[in-house]
PDB file of C-alpha atoms in Angstrom:
ATOM      1  CA  UNK R   1    -110.294 -24.978  38.379  1.00 56.00           C
ATOM      2  CA  UNK R   2    -110.683 -23.126  35.077  1.00 59.00           C
ATOM      3  CA  UNK R   3    -114.319 -22.808  34.027  1.00 91.00           C
ATOM      4  CA  UNK R   4    -113.785 -21.341  30.616  1.00 96.00           C
ATOM      5  CA  UNK R   5    -114.858 -23.202  27.533  1.00 96.00           C
ATOM      6  CA  UNK R   6    -114.077 -22.851  23.883  1.00 97.00           C
ATOM      7  CA  UNK R   7    -115.770 -24.519  20.942  1.00 96.00           C
ATOM      8  CA  UNK R   8    -114.947 -25.968  18.549  1.00 96.00           C
ATOM      9  CA  UNK R   9    -111.558 -27.417  19.531  1.00 96.00           C
ATOM     10  CA  UNK R  10    -110.631 -27.962  15.903  1.00 96.00           C
ATOM     11  CA  UNK R  11    -112.067 -26.381  12.757  1.00 96.00           C
ATOM     12  CA  UNK R  12    -111.104 -26.923   9.130  1.00 97.00           C
ATOM     13  CA  UNK R  13    -112.937 -24.727   6.657  1.00 96.00           C
ATOM     14  CA  UNK R  14    -112.650 -23.369   3.144  1.00 96.00           C
ATOM     15  CA  UNK R  15    -111.650 -19.866   2.138  1.00 96.00           C
ATOM     16  CA  UNK R  16    -114.433 -17.301   2.228  1.00 95.00           C
ATOM     17  CA  UNK R  17    -116.526 -18.977   4.908  1.00 95.00           C
ATOM     18  CA  UNK R  18    -117.897 -17.059   7.870  1.00 96.00           C
ATOM     19  CA  UNK R  19    -117.028 -18.591  11.223  1.00 95.00           C
ATOM     20  CA  UNK R  20    -117.700 -17.886  14.875  1.00 97.00           C
ATOM     21  CA  UNK R  21    -115.463 -19.189  17.632  1.00 97.00           C
ATOM     22  CA  UNK R  22    -117.308 -19.556  20.910  1.00 98.00           C
ATOM     23  CA  UNK R  23    -115.975 -18.722  24.367  1.00 98.00           C
ATOM     24  CA  UNK R  24    -117.898 -18.906  27.629  1.00 97.00           C
ATOM     25  CA  UNK R  25    -116.860 -18.635  31.261  1.00 96.00           C
ATOM     26  CA  UNK R  26    -118.827 -19.348  34.410  1.00 94.00           C
ATOM     27  CA  UNK R  27    -116.603 -17.451  36.858  1.00 92.00           C
ATOM     28  CA  UNK R  28    -118.386 -14.120  36.521  1.00 92.00           C
ATOM     29  CA  UNK R  29    -115.208 -12.456  35.254  1.00 93.00           C
ATOM     30  CA  UNK R  30    -115.596  -9.004  33.743  1.00 93.00           C
ATOM     31  CA  UNK R  31    -112.371  -9.087  31.759  1.00 94.00           C
ATOM     32  CA  UNK R  32    -112.033 -11.378  28.777  1.00 96.00           C
ATOM     33  CA  UNK R  33    -109.368 -11.740  26.115  1.00 96.00           C
ATOM     34  CA  UNK R  34    -108.716 -13.314  22.743  1.00 97.00           C
ATOM     35  CA  UNK R  35    -105.162 -14.276  21.902  1.00 96.00           C
ATOM     36  CA  UNK R  36    -103.734 -15.727  18.709  1.00 95.00           C
ATOM     37  CA  UNK R  37    -100.747 -18.042  18.844  1.00 94.00           C
ATOM     38  CA  UNK R  38     -98.614 -19.737  16.223  1.00 91.00           C
ATOM     39  CA  UNK R  39     -95.957 -22.378  16.980  1.00 86.00           C
ATOM     40  CA  UNK R  40     -92.751 -20.881  18.336  1.00 86.00           C
ATOM     41  CA  UNK R  41     -94.309 -17.473  18.729  1.00 89.00           C
ATOM     42  CA  UNK R  42     -95.653 -15.466  21.631  1.00 90.00           C
ATOM     43  CA  UNK R  43     -99.339 -15.128  22.353  1.00 92.00           C
ATOM     44  CA  UNK R  44    -100.629 -12.010  20.590  1.00 93.00           C
ATOM     45  CA  UNK R  45    -103.583 -10.114  22.027  1.00 94.00           C
ATOM     46  CA  UNK R  46    -106.184  -9.491  19.326  1.00 94.00           C
ATOM     47  CA  UNK R  47    -109.252  -8.434  21.371  1.00 96.00           C
ATOM     48  CA  UNK R  48    -110.069  -7.403  24.903  1.00 94.00           C
ATOM     49  CA  UNK R  49    -113.299  -6.749  26.794  1.00 95.00           C
ATOM     50  CA  UNK R  50    -113.584  -5.206  30.240  1.00 92.00           C
ATOM     51  CA  UNK R  51    -117.306  -5.755  30.543  1.00 93.00           C
ATOM     52  CA  UNK R  52    -120.619  -6.028  28.757  1.00 95.00           C
ATOM     53  CA  UNK R  53    -120.768  -3.912  25.598  1.00 95.00           C
ATOM     54  CA  UNK R  54    -117.112  -2.867  25.931  1.00 95.00           C
ATOM     55  CA  UNK R  55    -114.499  -4.246  23.556  1.00 94.00           C
ATOM     56  CA  UNK R  56    -111.135  -3.052  22.290  1.00 93.00           C
ATOM     57  CA  UNK R  57    -108.727  -4.229  19.658  1.00 92.00           C
ATOM     58  CA  UNK R  58    -105.446  -5.644  20.859  1.00 89.00           C
ATOM     59  CA  UNK R  59    -101.893  -5.108  19.708  1.00 82.00           C
ATOM     60  CA  UNK R  60    -102.046  -7.493  16.782  1.00 80.00           C
ATOM     61  CA  UNK R  61    -104.173  -6.306  13.915  1.00 75.00           C
ATOM     62  CA  UNK R  62    -106.916  -8.802  13.225  1.00 79.00           C
ATOM     63  CA  UNK R  63    -109.734  -8.963  10.714  1.00 88.00           C
ATOM     64  CA  UNK R  64    -111.889 -10.672  13.299  1.00 92.00           C
ATOM     65  CA  UNK R  65    -114.605  -8.988  15.354  1.00 94.00           C
ATOM     66  CA  UNK R  66    -115.956  -9.706  18.815  1.00 96.00           C
ATOM     67  CA  UNK R  67    -119.072  -8.979  20.832  1.00 95.00           C
ATOM     68  CA  UNK R  68    -119.842  -8.984  24.552  1.00 97.00           C
ATOM     69  CA  UNK R  69    -123.592  -8.968  25.061  1.00 97.00           C
ATOM     70  CA  UNK R  70    -123.459 -11.120  28.193  1.00 96.00           C
ATOM     71  CA  UNK R  71    -120.767 -11.266  30.859  1.00 95.00           C
ATOM     72  CA  UNK R  72    -120.137 -14.960  30.348  1.00 96.00           C
ATOM     73  CA  UNK R  73    -119.976 -15.004  26.545  1.00 97.00           C
ATOM     74  CA  UNK R  74    -117.281 -13.545  24.265  1.00 98.00           C
ATOM     75  CA  UNK R  75    -117.526 -14.924  20.709  1.00 98.00           C
ATOM     76  CA  UNK R  76    -115.080 -14.109  17.923  1.00 96.00           C
ATOM     77  CA  UNK R  77    -116.224 -13.887  14.305  1.00 95.00           C
ATOM     78  CA  UNK R  78    -114.375 -13.992  11.009  1.00 93.00           C
ATOM     79  CA  UNK R  79    -116.630 -12.779   8.195  1.00 93.00           C
ATOM     80  CA  UNK R  80    -114.536 -14.286   5.410  1.00 94.00           C
ATOM     81  CA  UNK R  81    -111.831 -16.731   6.424  1.00 94.00           C
ATOM     82  CA  UNK R  82    -108.512 -16.850   4.570  1.00 94.00           C
ATOM     83  CA  UNK R  83    -105.512 -19.190   4.814  1.00 95.00           C
ATOM     84  CA  UNK R  84    -103.612 -16.421   6.669  1.00 93.00           C
ATOM     85  CA  UNK R  85    -106.139 -16.851   9.502  1.00 94.00           C
ATOM     86  CA  UNK R  86    -104.856 -20.354  10.190  1.00 95.00           C
ATOM     87  CA  UNK R  87    -103.724 -20.286  13.809  1.00 95.00           C
ATOM     88  CA  UNK R  88    -104.634 -21.253  17.337  1.00 96.00           C
ATOM     89  CA  UNK R  89    -107.142 -18.931  18.992  1.00 97.00           C
ATOM     90  CA  UNK R  90    -107.119 -18.767  22.782  1.00 97.00           C
ATOM     91  CA  UNK R  91    -109.797 -17.208  24.954  1.00 98.00           C
ATOM     92  CA  UNK R  92    -109.004 -16.097  28.496  1.00 97.00           C
ATOM     93  CA  UNK R  93    -110.634 -14.328  31.413  1.00 96.00           C
ATOM     94  CA  UNK R  94    -109.662 -12.886  34.750  1.00 93.00           C
ATOM     95  CA  UNK R  95    -111.194 -11.283  37.792  1.00 86.00           C
ATOM     96  CA  UNK R  96    -110.477  -7.858  39.241  1.00 80.00           C
ATOM     97  CA  UNK R  97    -107.040  -6.663  40.265  1.00 74.00           C
ATOM     98  CA  UNK R  98    -103.786  -8.534  39.855  1.00 71.00           C
ATOM     99  CA  UNK R  99    -104.993 -11.933  38.865  1.00 85.00           C
ATOM    100  CA  UNK R 100    -103.918 -14.728  36.653  1.00 91.00           C
ATOM    101  CA  UNK R 101    -105.507 -15.293  33.291  1.00 94.00           C
ATOM    102  CA  UNK R 102    -107.581 -18.418  32.977  1.00 95.00           C
ATOM    103  CA  UNK R 103    -107.392 -19.909  29.485  1.00 97.00           C
ATOM    104  CA  UNK R 104    -109.761 -22.107  27.565  1.00 97.00           C
ATOM    105  CA  UNK R 105    -108.549 -25.134  25.621  1.00 96.00           C
ATOM    106  CA  UNK R 106    -108.225 -23.116  22.429  1.00 96.00           C
ATOM    107  CA  UNK R 107    -109.558 -23.488  18.899  1.00 97.00           C
ATOM    108  CA  UNK R 108    -107.148 -24.737  16.255  1.00 96.00           C
ATOM    109  CA  UNK R 109    -108.336 -23.139  13.008  1.00 96.00           C
ATOM    110  CA  UNK R 110    -107.195 -24.284   9.577  1.00 96.00           C
ATOM    111  CA  UNK R 111    -108.388 -22.402   6.517  1.00 96.00           C
ATOM    112  CA  UNK R 112    -107.801 -24.186   3.233  1.00 95.00           C
TER     113      UNK R 112
ATOM    114  CA  UNK Q   1     -89.922  -4.417  20.067  1.00 69.00           C
ATOM    115  CA  UNK Q   2     -90.427  -7.427  22.288  1.00 81.00           C
ATOM    116  CA  UNK Q   3     -90.973  -6.420  25.907  1.00 92.00           C
ATOM    117  CA  UNK Q   4     -90.783  -9.964  27.270  1.00 95.00           C
ATOM    118  CA  UNK Q   5     -88.040 -12.228  25.991  1.00 95.00           C
ATOM    119  CA  UNK Q   6     -87.322 -15.881  26.429  1.00 96.00           C
ATOM    120  CA  UNK Q   7     -84.000 -16.313  24.681  1.00 92.00           C
ATOM    121  CA  UNK Q   8     -83.775 -20.095  24.965  1.00 94.00           C
ATOM    122  CA  UNK Q   9     -86.178 -21.759  22.513  1.00 94.00           C
ATOM    123  CA  UNK Q  10     -85.532 -25.170  24.015  1.00 96.00           C
ATOM    124  CA  UNK Q  11     -84.038 -26.939  27.017  1.00 97.00           C
ATOM    125  CA  UNK Q  12     -83.384 -30.607  27.756  1.00 97.00           C
ATOM    126  CA  UNK Q  13     -82.964 -31.882  31.307  1.00 98.00           C
ATOM    127  CA  UNK Q  14     -82.590 -35.311  32.858  1.00 98.00           C
ATOM    128  CA  UNK Q  15     -85.413 -36.572  35.025  1.00 97.00           C
ATOM    129  CA  UNK Q  16     -84.831 -35.719  38.681  1.00 97.00           C
ATOM    130  CA  UNK Q  17     -82.554 -32.768  37.923  1.00 97.00           C
ATOM    131  CA  UNK Q  18     -83.369 -29.059  38.131  1.00 98.00           C
ATOM    132  CA  UNK Q  19     -84.889 -27.215  35.166  1.00 98.00           C
ATOM    133  CA  UNK Q  20     -84.208 -23.483  34.998  1.00 98.00           C
ATOM    134  CA  UNK Q  21     -86.172 -21.401  32.535  1.00 98.00           C
ATOM    135  CA  UNK Q  22     -85.283 -17.757  32.060  1.00 98.00           C
ATOM    136  CA  UNK Q  23     -87.180 -14.652  31.059  1.00 98.00           C
ATOM    137  CA  UNK Q  24     -86.091 -11.039  30.578  1.00 97.00           C
ATOM    138  CA  UNK Q  25     -88.246  -7.965  30.316  1.00 97.00           C
ATOM    139  CA  UNK Q  26     -87.612  -4.388  29.277  1.00 95.00           C
ATOM    140  CA  UNK Q  27     -90.557  -2.436  30.653  1.00 92.00           C
ATOM    141  CA  UNK Q  28     -89.863  -1.168  34.178  1.00 92.00           C
ATOM    142  CA  UNK Q  29     -93.602  -0.595  34.657  1.00 92.00           C
ATOM    143  CA  UNK Q  30     -94.249  -4.346  34.804  1.00 94.00           C
ATOM    144  CA  UNK Q  31     -95.086  -5.368  38.358  1.00 93.00           C
ATOM    145  CA  UNK Q  32     -96.738  -8.757  38.030  1.00 95.00           C
ATOM    146  CA  UNK Q  33     -95.220 -11.808  36.392  1.00 97.00           C
ATOM    147  CA  UNK Q  34     -96.624 -15.209  35.586  1.00 97.00           C
ATOM    148  CA  UNK Q  35     -95.484 -18.558  34.214  1.00 98.00           C
ATOM    149  CA  UNK Q  36     -97.701 -20.777  32.100  1.00 98.00           C
ATOM    150  CA  UNK Q  37     -97.264 -24.292  30.780  1.00 97.00           C
ATOM    151  CA  UNK Q  38     -98.682 -25.242  27.399  1.00 95.00           C
ATOM    152  CA  UNK Q  39     -99.121 -28.484  25.514  1.00 92.00           C
ATOM    153  CA  UNK Q  40     -99.656 -28.460  21.733  1.00 86.00           C
ATOM    154  CA  UNK Q  41    -103.220 -27.700  20.663  1.00 84.00           C
ATOM    155  CA  UNK Q  42    -104.225 -26.907  24.257  1.00 90.00           C
ATOM    156  CA  UNK Q  43    -104.637 -23.707  26.221  1.00 93.00           C
ATOM    157  CA  UNK Q  44    -101.937 -22.471  28.621  1.00 96.00           C
ATOM    158  CA  UNK Q  45    -102.181 -23.629  32.231  1.00 95.00           C
ATOM    159  CA  UNK Q  46    -101.172 -21.279  35.021  1.00 95.00           C
ATOM    160  CA  UNK Q  47     -98.199 -22.426  37.102  1.00 97.00           C
ATOM    161  CA  UNK Q  48     -97.041 -19.664  39.399  1.00 97.00           C
ATOM    162  CA  UNK Q  49     -96.880 -15.894  39.661  1.00 96.00           C
ATOM    163  CA  UNK Q  50     -94.915 -13.249  41.501  1.00 97.00           C
ATOM    164  CA  UNK Q  51     -95.514  -9.646  42.373  1.00 95.00           C
ATOM    165  CA  UNK Q  52     -92.714  -7.109  42.103  1.00 94.00           C
ATOM    166  CA  UNK Q  53     -92.768  -6.593  45.872  1.00 94.00           C
ATOM    167  CA  UNK Q  54     -91.305 -10.076  46.261  1.00 96.00           C
ATOM    168  CA  UNK Q  55     -88.153 -11.675  44.927  1.00 96.00           C
ATOM    169  CA  UNK Q  56     -89.201 -15.283  45.333  1.00 97.00           C
ATOM    170  CA  UNK Q  57     -92.368 -17.334  45.295  1.00 97.00           C
ATOM    171  CA  UNK Q  58     -92.578 -21.065  45.791  1.00 98.00           C
ATOM    172  CA  UNK Q  59     -95.312 -23.598  45.084  1.00 97.00           C
ATOM    173  CA  UNK Q  60     -94.380 -27.239  45.433  1.00 97.00           C
ATOM    174  CA  UNK Q  61     -91.762 -28.138  42.842  1.00 98.00           C
ATOM    175  CA  UNK Q  62     -91.995 -24.709  41.211  1.00 98.00           C
ATOM    176  CA  UNK Q  63     -90.135 -21.603  42.367  1.00 98.00           C
ATOM    177  CA  UNK Q  64     -90.023 -18.261  40.594  1.00 98.00           C
ATOM    178  CA  UNK Q  65     -87.228 -15.773  41.272  1.00 98.00           C
ATOM    179  CA  UNK Q  66     -87.445 -12.111  40.348  1.00 98.00           C
ATOM    180  CA  UNK Q  67     -84.449  -9.809  39.977  1.00 97.00           C
ATOM    181  CA  UNK Q  68     -85.900  -6.366  39.401  1.00 96.00           C
ATOM    182  CA  UNK Q  69     -82.596  -4.592  38.937  1.00 96.00           C
ATOM    183  CA  UNK Q  70     -81.675  -6.989  36.146  1.00 97.00           C
ATOM    184  CA  UNK Q  71     -85.264  -7.150  34.840  1.00 97.00           C
ATOM    185  CA  UNK Q  72     -84.972 -10.905  34.924  1.00 97.00           C
ATOM    186  CA  UNK Q  73     -87.056 -13.745  36.242  1.00 97.00           C
ATOM    187  CA  UNK Q  74     -86.523 -17.460  36.289  1.00 98.00           C
ATOM    188  CA  UNK Q  75     -88.608 -20.542  36.922  1.00 98.00           C
ATOM    189  CA  UNK Q  76     -86.999 -23.459  38.741  1.00 98.00           C
ATOM    190  CA  UNK Q  77     -88.551 -26.914  38.598  1.00 98.00           C
ATOM    191  CA  UNK Q  78     -87.141 -29.384  41.099  1.00 97.00           C
ATOM    192  CA  UNK Q  79     -87.149 -32.308  40.604  1.00 98.00           C
ATOM    193  CA  UNK Q  80     -88.015 -32.349  36.919  1.00 98.00           C
ATOM    194  CA  UNK Q  81     -90.403 -35.043  35.741  1.00 97.00           C
ATOM    195  CA  UNK Q  82     -91.197 -36.340  32.234  1.00 96.00           C
ATOM    196  CA  UNK Q  83     -94.709 -34.903  32.581  1.00 95.00           C
ATOM    197  CA  UNK Q  84     -93.142 -31.445  32.807  1.00 97.00           C
ATOM    198  CA  UNK Q  85     -92.218 -31.660  29.128  1.00 97.00           C
ATOM    199  CA  UNK Q  86     -94.122 -28.783  27.503  1.00 96.00           C
ATOM    200  CA  UNK Q  87     -93.679 -25.212  26.321  1.00 96.00           C
ATOM    201  CA  UNK Q  88     -93.320 -22.669  29.134  1.00 98.00           C
ATOM    202  CA  UNK Q  89     -94.361 -19.052  28.658  1.00 97.00           C
ATOM    203  CA  UNK Q  90     -93.568 -16.161  30.924  1.00 97.00           C
ATOM    204  CA  UNK Q  91     -95.908 -13.187  30.948  1.00 97.00           C
ATOM    205  CA  UNK Q  92     -95.865  -9.725  32.474  1.00 96.00           C
ATOM    206  CA  UNK Q  93     -98.381  -7.065  33.333  1.00 94.00           C
ATOM    207  CA  UNK Q  94     -98.275  -3.588  34.832  1.00 90.00           C
ATOM    208  CA  UNK Q  95    -100.476  -1.499  37.080  1.00 83.00           C
ATOM    209  CA  UNK Q  96    -103.100   0.413  35.184  1.00 79.00           C
ATOM    210  CA  UNK Q  97    -102.984  -1.805  32.121  1.00 82.00           C
ATOM    211  CA  UNK Q  98    -105.159  -4.738  31.199  1.00 85.00           C
ATOM    212  CA  UNK Q  99    -102.501  -6.210  28.940  1.00 88.00           C
ATOM    213  CA  UNK Q 100    -100.537  -9.349  29.665  1.00 93.00           C
ATOM    214  CA  UNK Q 101     -97.447  -9.534  27.465  1.00 93.00           C
ATOM    215  CA  UNK Q 102     -96.110 -12.986  26.693  1.00 95.00           C
ATOM    216  CA  UNK Q 103     -92.686 -14.246  25.712  1.00 95.00           C
ATOM    217  CA  UNK Q 104     -92.116 -16.647  22.815  1.00 94.00           C
ATOM    218  CA  UNK Q 105     -91.836 -19.680  25.074  1.00 95.00           C
ATOM    219  CA  UNK Q 106     -89.199 -22.269  25.950  1.00 97.00           C
ATOM    220  CA  UNK Q 107     -89.763 -25.895  25.034  1.00 97.00           C
ATOM    221  CA  UNK Q 108     -88.694 -28.087  27.954  1.00 98.00           C
ATOM    222  CA  UNK Q 109     -87.952 -31.737  27.407  1.00 97.00           C
ATOM    223  CA  UNK Q 110     -87.389 -33.889  30.465  1.00 97.00           C
ATOM    224  CA  UNK Q 111     -85.564 -37.075  29.580  1.00 96.00           C
ATOM    225  CA  UNK Q 112     -86.395 -40.269  31.462  1.00 91.00           C
TER     226      UNK Q 112
END
């Protein structure tokens, strides 16, 4: 049912590297989200987009940035990764109104 | 200040019995509630939702109950199956906001 894709699924990189986590959806959803989740913790919203060229930061401060040039694509970039960025990153989208969030499979990021 | 709380970090249930997962919220503006199931290193999967105009919603083995006066919702799984073993998150959203606030999750283990 969920047509939202994240790549890579797993990423292990060294400190200081620039990385981009990809997220694409084929449902034509305007609203897209990035959440960060650590074991035993809630999902924290780090970025939100309500359409092309519109993005907002979420509740959890994040050094990452996002872009929304096309409706279907919502990549997240870390300019200089640090060990504190180690986490699971979850992309989600939804349609208009009161609708469920559809999640991708997530990217498990480890920064050494 | 956590607006959505899942006070039980874990729950163990025998196969075939009922699993009851609980969630409390503090924000009276929330009017839409969802339950998600999550396996490690995967994205959350939607299970069931309920609008504040209802007090019960059922889908197969899953039933969600909402008590607005107590600001409490629960997810009942009957009968529980070993494949139900996962972390369950409740989430809430309100009219006029794009945010979905998640609880910290309850790890359910169904024993064969």
